[in-house]
Short mmCIF file of C-alpha atoms and ligand atoms in Angstrom, two decimals:
data_model
loop_
_atom_site.label_atom_id
_atom_site.label_comp_id
_atom_site.label_asym_id
_atom_site.label_seq_id
_atom_site.Cartn_x
_atom_site.Cartn_y
_atom_site.Cartn_z
CA MET A 1 0.38 -0.67 0.04
CA ASP A 2 1.04 3.95 -0.82
CA LYS A 3 2.92 5.93 1.79
CA LEU A 4 -1.13 8.63 3.37
CA ILE A 5 -1.40 11.97 1.45
CA ILE A 6 -3.01 14.10 3.58
CA THR A 7 -4.07 17.30 1.94
CA ALA A 8 -5.15 19.30 4.43
CA ALA A 9 -7.92 22.25 3.12
CA ILE A 10 -6.73 24.92 5.60
CA CYS A 11 -10.12 27.94 3.89
CA GLY A 12 -12.45 27.01 1.85
CA ALA A 13 -14.40 29.53 0.78
CA GLU A 14 -17.35 28.83 2.85
CA VAL A 15 -16.27 29.13 6.38
CA THR A 16 -16.31 32.30 8.38
CA LYS A 17 -13.78 33.72 11.80
CA GLU A 18 -17.64 33.51 12.68
CA HIS A 19 -17.60 30.03 12.33
CA ASN A 20 -14.41 29.72 13.97
CA PRO A 21 -11.59 32.30 14.34
CA ALA A 22 -8.58 30.01 13.64
CA VAL A 23 -10.13 30.62 9.86
CA PRO A 24 -7.27 32.39 7.38
CA TYR A 25 -7.78 35.17 5.65
CA THR A 26 -5.23 38.06 5.05
CA VAL A 27 -1.70 35.94 2.98
CA GLU A 28 -0.50 36.11 6.66
CA GLU A 29 -2.78 34.23 7.87
CA ILE A 30 -2.92 31.72 5.71
CA VAL A 31 0.69 31.08 4.85
CA ARG A 32 0.68 30.68 9.06
CA GLU A 33 -2.34 28.02 9.14
CA ALA A 34 -0.28 26.08 6.06
CA LYS A 35 2.51 26.03 7.14
CA SER A 36 0.54 24.66 10.72
CA ALA A 37 -1.01 21.90 8.42
CA VAL A 38 2.48 20.72 6.85
CA ASP A 39 4.74 21.00 10.01
CA ALA A 40 2.08 18.29 11.13
CA GLY A 41 2.51 15.94 8.85
CA ALA A 42 -0.15 17.23 6.13
CA ALA A 43 1.45 16.79 2.09
CA ILE A 44 -1.26 18.69 0.16
CA VAL A 45 -2.30 22.39 0.61
CA HIS A 46 -5.89 22.96 -1.37
CA LEU A 47 -5.69 26.87 -1.37
CA HIS A 48 -8.67 29.45 -1.05
CA VAL A 49 -8.06 32.70 -1.38
CA ARG A 50 -9.82 35.57 0.59
CA GLU A 51 -9.83 39.22 0.54
CA ASP A 52 -8.77 40.91 3.91
CA ASP A 53 -11.94 40.78 5.54
CA GLY A 54 -13.04 37.83 4.56
CA THR A 55 -14.69 37.45 1.08
CA PRO A 56 -13.76 34.79 -1.48
CA THR A 57 -11.64 36.36 -4.37
CA GLN A 58 -10.15 33.83 -7.45
CA SER A 59 -8.10 36.64 -7.83
CA LYS A 60 -5.09 35.62 -10.27
CA ALA A 61 -2.67 38.48 -7.85
CA ARG A 62 -3.15 37.27 -4.70
CA PHE A 63 -3.28 33.73 -5.46
CA LYS A 64 0.06 34.50 -6.44
CA GLU A 65 0.92 37.06 -3.52
CA CYS A 66 -0.23 33.63 -1.43
CA ILE A 67 1.19 31.30 -3.17
CA ASP A 68 4.97 32.74 -3.06
CA ALA A 69 4.77 33.38 0.43
CA ILE A 70 3.37 29.93 1.32
CA TYR A 71 5.99 28.48 -0.52
CA LYS A 72 8.82 30.93 1.29
CA ALA A 73 7.58 29.16 4.44
CA CYS A 74 7.11 26.05 2.96
CA PRO A 75 9.20 25.23 0.58
CA ASP A 76 7.84 21.55 -0.58
CA VAL A 77 4.70 21.69 -0.35
CA ILE A 78 2.21 20.02 -3.37
CA LEU A 79 -0.13 23.45 -3.25
CA ILE A 80 -3.59 22.51 -5.65
CA PRO A 81 -5.32 25.91 -5.84
CA SER A 82 -9.42 25.92 -6.44
CA THR A 83 -11.08 26.37 -9.50
CA GLY A 84 -14.29 26.04 -7.87
CA GLY A 85 -14.53 29.11 -5.98
CA ALA A 86 -17.75 30.26 -4.46
CA VAL A 87 -21.01 29.29 -5.37
CA GLY A 88 -22.31 32.13 -8.42
CA MET A 89 -19.24 33.06 -9.71
CA SER A 90 -18.29 32.78 -12.87
CA ALA A 91 -15.75 30.46 -15.45
CA GLU A 92 -13.55 33.48 -16.16
CA GLU A 93 -13.41 34.17 -12.39
CA ARG A 94 -12.18 30.37 -11.01
CA LEU A 95 -9.88 29.29 -13.37
CA GLN A 96 -7.35 33.35 -13.25
CA PRO A 97 -5.25 30.51 -10.42
CA THR A 98 -4.43 28.53 -13.83
CA GLU A 99 -2.95 31.51 -15.88
CA LEU A 100 -0.14 30.70 -13.06
CA PRO A 101 3.00 28.54 -12.75
CA ILE A 102 1.74 25.58 -11.13
CA GLU A 103 1.88 21.88 -11.10
CA MET A 104 -2.35 21.07 -9.54
CA ALA A 105 -4.82 22.52 -10.09
CA THR A 106 -9.16 22.01 -8.80
CA LEU A 107 -11.69 19.77 -11.20
CA ASP A 108 -15.41 19.84 -10.34
CA CYS A 109 -17.05 17.43 -12.30
CA GLY A 110 -20.44 18.39 -11.80
CA THR A 111 -23.04 20.67 -11.55
CA CYS A 112 -24.27 19.88 -8.38
CA ASN A 113 -27.03 21.61 -5.14
CA PHE A 114 -24.51 23.01 -2.47
CA GLY A 115 -26.69 23.58 0.41
CA ASP A 116 -28.94 25.62 -0.40
CA GLU A 117 -27.91 27.05 -3.93
CA VAL A 118 -26.38 25.65 -7.01
CA PHE A 119 -22.95 24.72 -7.33
CA GLU A 120 -22.35 25.20 -11.27
CA ASN A 121 -19.90 23.04 -14.14
CA THR A 122 -21.33 22.29 -16.68
CA ILE A 123 -19.92 19.82 -19.12
CA PRO A 124 -19.07 22.31 -21.78
CA MET A 125 -17.62 24.51 -18.76
CA MET A 126 -16.01 21.24 -17.42
CA ARG A 127 -14.64 21.21 -21.28
CA ASP A 128 -13.07 24.72 -20.62
CA PHE A 129 -11.04 24.10 -17.91
CA GLY A 130 -9.60 20.32 -19.13
CA LYS A 131 -8.56 22.51 -22.14
CA ARG A 132 -6.88 24.54 -19.81
CA MET A 133 -5.53 21.90 -17.50
CA MET A 134 -3.85 19.93 -20.43
CA GLU A 135 -2.66 23.43 -22.29
CA ASN A 136 -0.60 24.26 -18.84
CA ASN A 137 0.13 20.96 -18.19
CA ILE A 138 -1.79 21.29 -14.98
CA LYS A 139 -2.33 18.10 -13.09
CA PRO A 140 -6.78 18.29 -11.93
CA GLU A 141 -7.55 16.38 -9.18
CA TYR A 142 -10.70 15.63 -10.26
CA GLU A 143 -13.57 15.96 -7.00
CA CYS A 144 -16.96 14.31 -7.41
CA PHE A 145 -19.50 15.33 -5.04
CA GLU A 146 -21.77 12.62 -7.19
CA MET A 147 -21.39 9.34 -8.89
CA GLY A 148 -22.49 10.39 -11.88
CA HIS A 149 -19.73 13.54 -11.44
CA LEU A 150 -17.33 10.87 -12.02
CA ASP A 151 -19.27 8.70 -14.86
CA THR A 152 -19.22 12.29 -16.62
CA ILE A 153 -14.94 13.08 -15.96
CA VAL A 154 -14.23 9.53 -16.71
CA HIS A 155 -16.04 9.81 -20.07
CA MET A 156 -14.70 13.32 -20.57
CA VAL A 157 -10.77 11.85 -20.67
CA LYS A 158 -11.67 9.03 -23.09
CA LYS A 159 -13.11 11.30 -25.41
CA GLY A 160 -9.66 13.99 -24.05
CA GLU A 161 -11.29 15.77 -23.37
CA ALA A 162 -9.37 16.33 -19.66
CA PRO A 163 -6.42 15.06 -18.38
CA GLY A 164 -5.79 11.96 -18.34
CA ALA A 165 -4.73 8.56 -16.30
CA PRO A 166 -3.02 8.58 -14.09
CA MET A 167 -5.85 9.91 -12.33
CA HIS A 168 -6.70 12.25 -9.24
CA PHE A 169 -9.75 11.97 -7.25
CA ASN A 170 -10.93 13.95 -4.17
CA PHE A 171 -14.28 12.37 -3.04
CA VAL A 172 -16.11 15.06 -1.14
CA LEU A 173 -18.90 13.44 0.54
CA GLY A 174 -21.15 15.05 3.23
CA VAL A 175 -22.79 17.80 1.69
CA PRO A 176 -25.90 19.28 1.96
CA GLY A 177 -27.64 18.36 -1.31
CA CYS A 178 -25.18 15.38 -3.13
CA THR A 179 -24.07 11.97 -1.43
CA SER A 180 -24.34 11.21 1.41
CA ALA A 181 -21.58 10.69 3.30
CA THR A 182 -21.50 6.59 3.98
CA VAL A 183 -18.66 4.02 4.15
CA GLY A 184 -20.98 2.60 1.40
CA ASN A 185 -20.83 5.35 -1.50
CA LEU A 186 -17.44 5.55 -0.91
CA VAL A 187 -16.54 1.59 -1.32
CA TRP A 188 -19.15 2.15 -4.63
CA MET A 189 -17.16 5.67 -6.34
CA VAL A 190 -13.84 3.77 -5.15
CA ASN A 191 -14.84 0.77 -6.84
CA ALA A 192 -15.32 2.95 -10.51
CA ILE A 193 -12.14 4.85 -10.78
CA PRO A 194 -10.12 3.62 -13.83
CA ALA A 195 -7.96 0.88 -12.82
CA GLY A 196 -4.07 2.99 -11.77
CA SER A 197 -6.31 6.17 -10.73
CA THR A 198 -5.39 7.77 -6.93
CA TRP A 199 -8.05 8.64 -4.52
CA CYS A 200 -9.00 11.18 -1.56
CA VAL A 201 -11.65 11.07 0.47
CA THR A 202 -13.03 14.73 2.24
CA GLY A 203 -15.82 13.48 4.63
CA ILE A 204 -18.16 16.82 5.60
CA GLY A 205 -18.51 17.93 9.27
CA ARG A 206 -18.62 15.55 11.52
CA HIS A 207 -17.98 12.70 8.41
CA GLU A 208 -14.20 14.27 8.69
CA PHE A 209 -12.52 11.58 10.54
CA LEU A 210 -15.19 8.81 9.74
CA LEU A 211 -14.44 8.38 6.62
CA ALA A 212 -10.55 9.59 6.68
CA ALA A 213 -10.62 5.75 8.43
CA PRO A 214 -11.73 3.59 6.50
CA ALA A 215 -9.43 5.41 3.60
CA ILE A 216 -6.87 5.43 5.51
CA ALA A 217 -7.12 1.20 5.75
CA MET A 218 -8.45 0.69 1.42
CA GLY A 219 -5.15 2.51 0.54
CA GLY A 220 -6.42 6.24 -0.26
CA HIS A 221 -5.99 9.38 0.74
CA VAL A 222 -7.51 12.44 3.17
CA ARG A 223 -8.19 15.71 3.14
CA VAL A 224 -8.79 17.59 6.31
CA GLY A 225 -9.30 21.44 7.53
CA PHE A 226 -11.04 23.80 8.25
CA GLU A 227 -13.35 23.68 4.11
CA ASP A 228 -14.19 20.71 5.24
CA ASN A 229 -14.98 21.13 9.65
CA LEU A 230 -13.46 23.32 11.83
CA PHE A 231 -14.24 20.58 15.10
CA ILE A 232 -11.93 18.75 16.23
CA GLU A 233 -14.16 16.71 18.47
CA ARG A 234 -17.61 17.22 19.08
CA GLY A 235 -18.68 20.43 20.22
CA VAL A 236 -15.08 21.44 20.26
CA LEU A 237 -13.51 23.79 17.95
CA ALA A 238 -9.68 23.06 16.50
CA LYS A 239 -7.34 25.60 17.01
CA SER A 240 -5.52 25.20 13.81
CA ASN A 241 -5.54 23.36 10.69
CA GLY A 242 -2.18 21.59 12.15
CA GLU A 243 -4.30 19.95 15.27
CA LEU A 244 -6.66 18.11 12.00
CA VAL A 245 -3.72 17.49 10.56
CA ALA A 246 -1.79 15.82 13.18
CA LYS A 247 -4.99 13.74 14.06
CA ALA A 248 -5.74 12.29 10.84
CA VAL A 249 -1.73 11.73 11.43
CA ARG A 250 -2.39 9.75 14.57
CA LEU A 251 -5.12 7.64 13.51
CA ALA A 252 -2.41 6.39 10.21
CA LYS A 253 -0.10 5.68 12.53
CA GLU A 254 -2.40 3.58 15.08
CA LEU A 255 -4.01 2.09 11.74
CA GLY A 256 0.33 1.35 10.91
CA ARG A 257 -0.19 2.90 6.96
CA GLU A 258 3.03 6.17 7.14
CA VAL A 259 2.33 9.17 6.05
CA ALA A 260 3.81 9.96 2.81
CA THR A 261 6.02 13.54 2.64
CA SER A 262 5.26 16.23 -0.47
CA ALA A 263 8.50 15.04 -2.88
CA GLU A 264 6.93 11.37 -1.76
CA ALA A 265 3.63 12.52 -3.07
CA ARG A 266 4.77 13.58 -5.61
CA GLU A 267 5.71 10.37 -6.78
CA ILE A 268 2.60 8.12 -6.23
CA LEU A 269 0.63 10.43 -8.08
CA GLY A 270 3.16 10.64 -10.96
CA LEU A 271 3.77 14.59 -10.82
CA LYS A 272 7.42 16.02 -12.14
CA LYS A 273 9.52 16.68 -9.22
CA LYS A 274 9.31 20.33 -8.13
N1 KMH B 1 -16.52 26.04 -2.66
C1 KMH B 1 -17.06 25.28 -3.75
C2 KMH B 1 -18.32 25.77 -4.10
C3 KMH B 1 -12.83 23.58 -5.16
O1 KMH B 1 -12.47 23.52 -4.50
O2 KMH B 1 -12.39 23.06 -6.56
C4 KMH B 1 -16.65 24.94 -4.13
C5 KMH B 1 -15.39 23.53 -4.26
C6 KMH B 1 -14.00 22.91 -4.55
O3 KMH B 1 -14.99 24.29 -2.58
ZN1 ZN B 2 -11.74 24.40 -2.04
#
């Protein structure tokens, strides 16, 4: 079994300091949270950025500022900037980080309910995102909130409309309105990926660690962080993303699975050396 890749989704676009005062907005806060996660054992940081007042933005300049500052503090980390942004943003807005020299980016694999809102990812949009990533040599992390998303992106890759093998998936389970966070649903999705692919699970809210444990046992990879969950245990806010990563590391240790460094994660994911 490969070593475990832990991703920290340190910020997201929906959570605020009202939910947890440690949610980062400024460049300094983003770096603080990225470093806490990497120091605790995260090989990857999934990155959203904000204006200083907390407003989500996909500004290329703001991404560049944050990416440069994170690399100063964590030179080896793999960054996966978001092209999902926040619900309601246009495709052009969302694609801005792909104009930067990045290794990976998320590619959201279909439209879905997202709480009371609709997260729009039409097939023509996905074609544009896939084309951009092929042109700019960016490996997508395929975000699947539903089984149909997985089927859709596998079909698009077969048609040459998005980067192909080895594909890397992130199954985001438990978003209200989307596929629920059960072990059965995780197994169903894992069984449907093309041979040679890698996968990660993101359980939303209290499901973060309930799905991390089976993923560690199944040979998959794990995402934790404020984007998905703000609590270290029931009713207790996490003090940092590092605290959430440290809990995933403890789980892996208990289950006998070694944790990958960023260099080892690059090999597992088939990325070129940085
Ligand atoms: N903020 C969500 C609407 C991604 O990063 O690609 C979308 C999201 C997915 O977070
Ligand atoms: Zn995200």
